[in-house]
Amino acid sequence: DLDPSIKIAVIGNGSIGKSSLIRRFCRNEYVENYKKTIGVEYAEREVEVPGEGDVRVMVWDTAGQEEFIKMTQEYYKDADAIILAFSTTDRTSFDTLLKWRAKVQEVCDDIPMVLVQNKIDLVHEGVVGQGEAEALARDMRIRFYRVSVKEGINVDEVFIYLSQLHFQR
Ligand code: GDP
Ligand code: MG
């Protein structure tokens, strides 16, 4: 009678809001100057997924060496699904997405993924066009979500969507 569970890894450059995304999803909290993640962090939440009932969502967050894309792939090789994330205000975080995806594909085959643009509340300072982000998602053949962790926009939707993809495989 254990609930079904899913392991999700959040991947992308530093400072784009990965830890904040997880904190918002798991605890519905947002902190403006949250400390830099050290090592790998973990959090979980029970969420209702249409068609699946209650699902235990376990989320892994990375950090530290993330900017160098050298971290171990250990933590996402057991993932069931991947959130590939970038920030509206960080061009490099967008330009690095293909490298992140390649790293994932070295260790996970055919894993459900989603593209997340965080910090859409800062769209007036945006350095990534909506069209180019949509085009990248199309090329990757994955769904694209525009999110503001700060405002709490589209956060649960991302996790619920990935859970549905995983359980419907
Ligand atoms: P990480 O390094 O990818 O884990 O990023 P953090 O979660 O530590 O966030 C880096 C900074 O971005 C923090 O100061 C957050 O408060 C801020 N941040 C995270 N999400 C948002 C968002 O949706 N909007 C805005 N404006 N800032 C955000
Ligand atoms: Mg972090």
PDB file of C-alpha atoms and ligand atoms in Angstrom:
ATOM      1  CA  ASP A   1       0.000   0.000   0.000  1.00  0.00           C
ATOM      2  CA  LEU A   2       2.931   2.332  -0.472  1.00  0.00           C
ATOM      3  CA  ASP A   3       2.206   5.260  -2.722  1.00  0.00           C
ATOM      4  CA  PRO A   4       3.920   5.217  -6.086  1.00  0.00           C
ATOM      5  CA  SER A   5       7.075   7.285  -6.103  1.00  0.00           C
ATOM      6  CA  ILE A   6       9.201   9.157  -8.603  1.00  0.00           C
ATOM      7  CA  LYS A   7      12.752  10.524  -8.401  1.00  0.00           C
ATOM      8  CA  ILE A   8      13.284  13.824 -10.157  1.00  0.00           C
ATOM      9  CA  ALA A   9      16.615  15.601 -10.637  1.00  0.00           C
ATOM     10  CA  VAL A  10      16.851  19.333 -11.283  1.00  0.00           C
ATOM     11  CA  ILE A  11      19.728  20.274 -13.554  1.00  0.00           C
ATOM     12  CA  GLY A  12      21.182  23.513 -14.848  1.00  0.00           C
ATOM     13  CA  ASN A  13      23.734  26.223 -14.111  1.00  0.00           C
ATOM     14  CA  GLY A  14      24.173  27.852 -10.698  1.00  0.00           C
ATOM     15  CA  SER A  15      21.907  30.657  -9.439  1.00  0.00           C
ATOM     16  CA  ILE A  16      19.032  29.947 -11.783  1.00  0.00           C
ATOM     17  CA  GLY A  17      16.754  28.921  -8.914  1.00  0.00           C
ATOM     18  CA  LYS A  18      17.034  25.129  -8.690  1.00  0.00           C
ATOM     19  CA  SER A  19      17.119  25.024  -4.897  1.00  0.00           C
ATOM     20  CA  SER A  20      14.372  27.629  -4.759  1.00  0.00           C
ATOM     21  CA  LEU A  21      12.219  25.544  -7.121  1.00  0.00           C
ATOM     22  CA  ILE A  22      12.539  22.509  -4.894  1.00  0.00           C
ATOM     23  CA  ARG A  23      11.894  24.506  -1.754  1.00  0.00           C
ATOM     24  CA  ARG A  24       8.789  26.073  -3.306  1.00  0.00           C
ATOM     25  CA  PHE A  25       7.462  22.741  -4.506  1.00  0.00           C
ATOM     26  CA  CYS A  26       8.195  20.738  -1.353  1.00  0.00           C
ATOM     27  CA  ARG A  27       7.518  23.363   1.332  1.00  0.00           C
ATOM     28  CA  ASN A  28       5.801  26.230  -0.439  1.00  0.00           C
ATOM     29  CA  GLU A  29       8.500  28.590   0.811  1.00  0.00           C
ATOM     30  CA  TYR A  30      10.556  31.187  -0.991  1.00  0.00           C
ATOM     31  CA  VAL A  31      13.644  32.921   0.381  1.00  0.00           C
ATOM     32  CA  GLU A  32      15.232  35.837  -1.435  1.00  0.00           C
ATOM     33  CA  ASN A  33      18.851  35.115  -0.613  1.00  0.00           C
ATOM     34  CA  TYR A  34      18.888  31.420  -0.061  1.00  0.00           C
ATOM     35  CA  LYS A  35      22.285  29.940   0.685  1.00  0.00           C
ATOM     36  CA  LYS A  36      24.280  28.343  -2.071  1.00  0.00           C
ATOM     37  CA  THR A  37      23.716  24.619  -2.209  1.00  0.00           C
ATOM     38  CA  ILE A  38      26.575  22.522  -0.918  1.00  0.00           C
ATOM     39  CA  GLY A  39      26.775  19.041  -2.374  1.00  0.00           C
ATOM     40  CA  VAL A  40      23.475  17.385  -3.137  1.00  0.00           C
ATOM     41  CA  GLU A  41      20.235  18.299  -1.421  1.00  0.00           C
ATOM     42  CA  TYR A  42      17.128  16.235  -1.203  1.00  0.00           C
ATOM     43  CA  ALA A  43      13.496  16.963  -0.422  1.00  0.00           C
ATOM     44  CA  GLU A  44      10.185  15.262  -1.036  1.00  0.00           C
ATOM     45  CA  ARG A  45       6.474  15.889  -1.192  1.00  0.00           C
ATOM     46  CA  GLU A  46       3.305  13.927  -1.621  1.00  0.00           C
ATOM     47  CA  VAL A  47       1.276  15.279  -4.521  1.00  0.00           C
ATOM     48  CA  GLU A  48      -1.922  14.268  -6.233  1.00  0.00           C
ATOM     49  CA  VAL A  49      -1.345  13.359  -9.841  1.00  0.00           C
ATOM     50  CA  PRO A  50      -4.459  13.112 -12.014  1.00  0.00           C
ATOM     51  CA  GLY A  51      -4.950   9.504 -13.036  1.00  0.00           C
ATOM     52  CA  GLU A  52      -2.368   8.240 -10.521  1.00  0.00           C
ATOM     53  CA  GLY A  53      -3.635   9.355  -7.125  1.00  0.00           C
ATOM     54  CA  ASP A  54      -1.106  10.331  -4.467  1.00  0.00           C
ATOM     55  CA  VAL A  55       2.489  10.184  -5.614  1.00  0.00           C
ATOM     56  CA  ARG A  56       5.607  10.628  -3.511  1.00  0.00           C
ATOM     57  CA  VAL A  57       7.856  12.991  -5.432  1.00  0.00           C
ATOM     58  CA  MET A  58      11.521  12.855  -4.405  1.00  0.00           C
ATOM     59  CA  VAL A  59      13.663  15.669  -5.714  1.00  0.00           C
ATOM     60  CA  TRP A  60      17.433  15.988  -5.951  1.00  0.00           C
ATOM     61  CA  ASP A  61      19.266  19.246  -6.268  1.00  0.00           C
ATOM     62  CA  THR A  62      22.917  19.744  -7.118  1.00  0.00           C
ATOM     63  CA  ALA A  63      25.477  22.394  -6.621  1.00  0.00           C
ATOM     64  CA  GLY A  64      28.990  23.530  -6.043  1.00  0.00           C
ATOM     65  CA  GLN A  65      30.813  22.404  -9.090  1.00  0.00           C
ATOM     66  CA  GLU A  66      27.726  22.788 -11.276  1.00  0.00           C
ATOM     67  CA  GLU A  67      29.154  25.716 -13.207  1.00  0.00           C
ATOM     68  CA  PHE A  68      31.919  23.491 -14.472  1.00  0.00           C
ATOM     69  CA  ILE A  69      29.632  20.689 -15.586  1.00  0.00           C
ATOM     70  CA  LYS A  70      32.014  18.286 -13.967  1.00  0.00           C
ATOM     71  CA  MET A  71      29.935  17.048 -11.113  1.00  0.00           C
ATOM     72  CA  THR A  72      29.344  13.386 -10.856  1.00  0.00           C
ATOM     73  CA  GLN A  73      26.467  12.054 -12.829  1.00  0.00           C
ATOM     74  CA  GLU A  74      25.828   9.752  -9.868  1.00  0.00           C
ATOM     75  CA  TYR A  75      22.872  11.621  -8.590  1.00  0.00           C
ATOM     76  CA  TYR A  76      20.926  11.717 -11.773  1.00  0.00           C
ATOM     77  CA  LYS A  77      21.717   8.303 -13.068  1.00  0.00           C
ATOM     78  CA  ASP A  78      18.956   6.868 -10.832  1.00  0.00           C
ATOM     79  CA  ALA A  79      16.473   9.597 -11.668  1.00  0.00           C
ATOM     80  CA  ASP A  80      13.116   8.764 -13.259  1.00  0.00           C
ATOM     81  CA  ALA A  81      12.732  12.220 -14.774  1.00  0.00           C
ATOM     82  CA  ILE A  82      14.772  15.384 -15.300  1.00  0.00           C
ATOM     83  CA  ILE A  83      14.009  19.076 -15.042  1.00  0.00           C
ATOM     84  CA  LEU A  84      16.381  20.976 -17.322  1.00  0.00           C
ATOM     85  CA  ALA A  85      16.302  24.552 -16.086  1.00  0.00           C
ATOM     86  CA  PHE A  86      17.591  27.985 -17.029  1.00  0.00           C
ATOM     87  CA  SER A  87      16.968  31.558 -15.965  1.00  0.00           C
ATOM     88  CA  THR A  88      15.291  34.392 -17.842  1.00  0.00           C
ATOM     89  CA  THR A  89      18.137  36.717 -16.809  1.00  0.00           C
ATOM     90  CA  ASP A  90      21.130  34.436 -17.431  1.00  0.00           C
ATOM     91  CA  ARG A  91      22.068  33.918 -21.062  1.00  0.00           C
ATOM     92  CA  THR A  92      24.814  31.436 -20.267  1.00  0.00           C
ATOM     93  CA  SER A  93      22.359  29.227 -18.413  1.00  0.00           C
ATOM     94  CA  PHE A  94      20.353  28.956 -21.645  1.00  0.00           C
ATOM     95  CA  ASP A  95      23.377  28.442 -23.879  1.00  0.00           C
ATOM     96  CA  THR A  96      24.602  25.600 -21.650  1.00  0.00           C
ATOM     97  CA  LEU A  97      21.412  23.529 -21.835  1.00  0.00           C
ATOM     98  CA  LEU A  98      22.562  21.254 -24.654  1.00  0.00           C
ATOM     99  CA  LYS A  99      25.655  20.351 -22.652  1.00  0.00           C
ATOM    100  CA  TRP A 100      23.537  19.532 -19.622  1.00  0.00           C
ATOM    101  CA  ARG A 101      21.258  17.387 -21.714  1.00  0.00           C
ATOM    102  CA  ALA A 102      24.234  15.540 -23.209  1.00  0.00           C
ATOM    103  CA  LYS A 103      25.500  14.817 -19.688  1.00  0.00           C
ATOM    104  CA  VAL A 104      22.119  13.365 -18.777  1.00  0.00           C
ATOM    105  CA  GLN A 105      21.964  11.276 -21.920  1.00  0.00           C
ATOM    106  CA  GLU A 106      25.368   9.741 -21.181  1.00  0.00           C
ATOM    107  CA  VAL A 107      23.896   8.036 -18.118  1.00  0.00           C
ATOM    108  CA  CYS A 108      20.123   7.839 -18.591  1.00  0.00           C
ATOM    109  CA  ASP A 109      18.547   6.541 -21.718  1.00  0.00           C
ATOM    110  CA  ASP A 110      15.260   7.929 -22.906  1.00  0.00           C
ATOM    111  CA  ILE A 111      14.329   9.574 -19.623  1.00  0.00           C
ATOM    112  CA  PRO A 112      11.329  11.951 -19.402  1.00  0.00           C
ATOM    113  CA  MET A 113      12.496  15.564 -19.410  1.00  0.00           C
ATOM    114  CA  VAL A 114      11.015  19.013 -19.338  1.00  0.00           C
ATOM    115  CA  LEU A 115      12.493  22.435 -20.109  1.00  0.00           C
ATOM    116  CA  VAL A 116      11.905  25.088 -17.447  1.00  0.00           C
ATOM    117  CA  GLN A 117      12.532  28.807 -17.791  1.00  0.00           C
ATOM    118  CA  ASN A 118      12.598  30.235 -14.261  1.00  0.00           C
ATOM    119  CA  LYS A 119      12.341  33.857 -13.072  1.00  0.00           C
ATOM    120  CA  ILE A 120       9.682  34.904 -15.579  1.00  0.00           C
ATOM    121  CA  ASP A 121       8.771  37.646 -13.082  1.00  0.00           C
ATOM    122  CA  LEU A 122      11.994  39.294 -14.386  1.00  0.00           C
ATOM    123  CA  VAL A 123      10.954  39.120 -18.035  1.00  0.00           C
ATOM    124  CA  HIS A 124      11.595  42.880 -18.396  1.00  0.00           C
ATOM    125  CA  GLU A 125      15.280  42.075 -17.761  1.00  0.00           C
ATOM    126  CA  GLY A 126      15.104  38.987 -19.938  1.00  0.00           C
ATOM    127  CA  VAL A 127      18.016  37.907 -22.145  1.00  0.00           C
ATOM    128  CA  VAL A 128      16.399  34.848 -23.741  1.00  0.00           C
ATOM    129  CA  GLY A 129      13.621  35.256 -26.292  1.00  0.00           C
ATOM    130  CA  GLN A 130      10.447  33.262 -25.835  1.00  0.00           C
ATOM    131  CA  GLY A 131      10.696  32.084 -29.435  1.00  0.00           C
ATOM    132  CA  GLU A 132      14.194  30.691 -29.073  1.00  0.00           C
ATOM    133  CA  ALA A 133      13.322  28.865 -25.855  1.00  0.00           C
ATOM    134  CA  GLU A 134      10.258  27.365 -27.526  1.00  0.00           C
ATOM    135  CA  ALA A 135      12.372  26.375 -30.523  1.00  0.00           C
ATOM    136  CA  LEU A 136      14.910  24.643 -28.307  1.00  0.00           C
ATOM    137  CA  ALA A 137      12.178  22.674 -26.533  1.00  0.00           C
ATOM    138  CA  ARG A 138      10.778  21.692 -29.925  1.00  0.00           C
ATOM    139  CA  ASP A 139      14.195  20.516 -31.096  1.00  0.00           C
ATOM    140  CA  MET A 140      14.611  18.531 -27.898  1.00  0.00           C
ATOM    141  CA  ARG A 141      11.051  17.224 -28.264  1.00  0.00           C
ATOM    142  CA  ILE A 142      10.185  18.107 -24.714  1.00  0.00           C
ATOM    143  CA  ARG A 143       7.541  20.307 -23.142  1.00  0.00           C
ATOM    144  CA  PHE A 144       8.443  23.864 -22.125  1.00  0.00           C
ATOM    145  CA  TYR A 145       7.216  25.592 -18.944  1.00  0.00           C
ATOM    146  CA  ARG A 146       7.691  29.229 -18.031  1.00  0.00           C
ATOM    147  CA  VAL A 147       7.955  29.441 -14.256  1.00  0.00           C
ATOM    148  CA  SER A 148       8.361  31.947 -11.487  1.00  0.00           C
ATOM    149  CA  VAL A 149       9.395  30.250  -8.298  1.00  0.00           C
ATOM    150  CA  LYS A 150       9.208  33.637  -6.608  1.00  0.00           C
ATOM    151  CA  GLU A 151       5.583  34.224  -7.607  1.00  0.00           C
ATOM    152  CA  GLY A 152       4.663  30.557  -7.387  1.00  0.00           C
ATOM    153  CA  ILE A 153       3.729  30.315 -11.069  1.00  0.00           C
ATOM    154  CA  ASN A 154       3.699  26.915 -12.808  1.00  0.00           C
ATOM    155  CA  VAL A 155       5.739  25.142 -10.134  1.00  0.00           C
ATOM    156  CA  ASP A 156       3.443  22.228  -9.259  1.00  0.00           C
ATOM    157  CA  GLU A 157       2.504  21.856 -12.913  1.00  0.00           C
ATOM    158  CA  VAL A 158       6.070  20.903 -13.864  1.00  0.00           C
ATOM    159  CA  PHE A 159       6.308  18.125 -11.270  1.00  0.00           C
ATOM    160  CA  ILE A 160       2.822  16.797 -11.963  1.00  0.00           C
ATOM    161  CA  TYR A 161       3.477  16.723 -15.702  1.00  0.00           C
ATOM    162  CA  LEU A 162       6.723  14.752 -15.226  1.00  0.00           C
ATOM    163  CA  SER A 163       4.958  12.333 -12.877  1.00  0.00           C
ATOM    164  CA  GLN A 164       2.293  11.732 -15.498  1.00  0.00           C
ATOM    165  CA  LEU A 165       4.923  11.130 -18.184  1.00  0.00           C
ATOM    166  CA  HIS A 166       6.758   8.684 -15.943  1.00  0.00           C
ATOM    167  CA  PHE A 167       3.738   6.644 -14.866  1.00  0.00           C
ATOM    168  CA  GLN A 168       2.209   6.570 -18.322  1.00  0.00           C
ATOM    169  CA  ARG A 169       5.283   5.048 -19.921  1.00  0.00           C
TER     170      ARG A 169
HETATM  171  P1  GDP B   1      20.482  27.549  -7.641  1.00  0.00           P
HETATM  172  O1  GDP B   1      21.924  27.935  -7.512  1.00  0.00           O
HETATM  173  O2  GDP B   1      20.139  27.183  -9.060  1.00  0.00           O
HETATM  174  O3  GDP B   1      20.058  26.511  -6.658  1.00  0.00           O
HETATM  175  O4  GDP B   1      19.639  28.884  -7.352  1.00  0.00           O
HETATM  176  P2  GDP B   1      18.944  29.369  -5.984  1.00  0.00           P
HETATM  177  O5  GDP B   1      17.678  28.597  -5.752  1.00  0.00           O
HETATM  178  O6  GDP B   1      19.933  29.381  -4.889  1.00  0.00           O
HETATM  179  O7  GDP B   1      18.500  30.843  -6.394  1.00  0.00           O
HETATM  180  C1  GDP B   1      19.443  31.821  -6.773  1.00  0.00           C
HETATM  181  C2  GDP B   1      18.829  33.203  -6.563  1.00  0.00           C
HETATM  182  O8  GDP B   1      17.734  33.395  -7.465  1.00  0.00           O
HETATM  183  C3  GDP B   1      18.253  33.400  -5.154  1.00  0.00           C
HETATM  184  O9  GDP B   1      18.563  34.704  -4.715  1.00  0.00           O
HETATM  185  C4  GDP B   1      16.771  33.242  -5.361  1.00  0.00           C
HETATM  186  O10 GDP B   1      16.013  33.955  -4.406  1.00  0.00           O
HETATM  187  C5  GDP B   1      16.583  33.807  -6.759  1.00  0.00           C
HETATM  188  N1  GDP B   1      15.387  33.251  -7.437  1.00  0.00           N
HETATM  189  C6  GDP B   1      15.003  31.962  -7.509  1.00  0.00           C
HETATM  190  N2  GDP B   1      13.858  31.824  -8.195  1.00  0.00           N
HETATM  191  C7  GDP B   1      13.487  33.071  -8.576  1.00  0.00           C
HETATM  192  C8  GDP B   1      12.376  33.601  -9.329  1.00  0.00           C
HETATM  193  O11 GDP B   1      11.462  32.908  -9.781  1.00  0.00           O
HETATM  194  N3  GDP B   1      12.371  34.962  -9.520  1.00  0.00           N
HETATM  195  C9  GDP B   1      13.344  35.778  -9.033  1.00  0.00           C
HETATM  196  N4  GDP B   1      13.232  37.077  -9.272  1.00  0.00           N
HETATM  197  N5  GDP B   1      14.395  35.316  -8.324  1.00  0.00           N
HETATM  198  C10 GDP B   1      14.467  33.980  -8.101  1.00  0.00           C
HETATM  199 MG    MG B   2      21.198  25.458  -5.319  1.00  0.00          MG
END
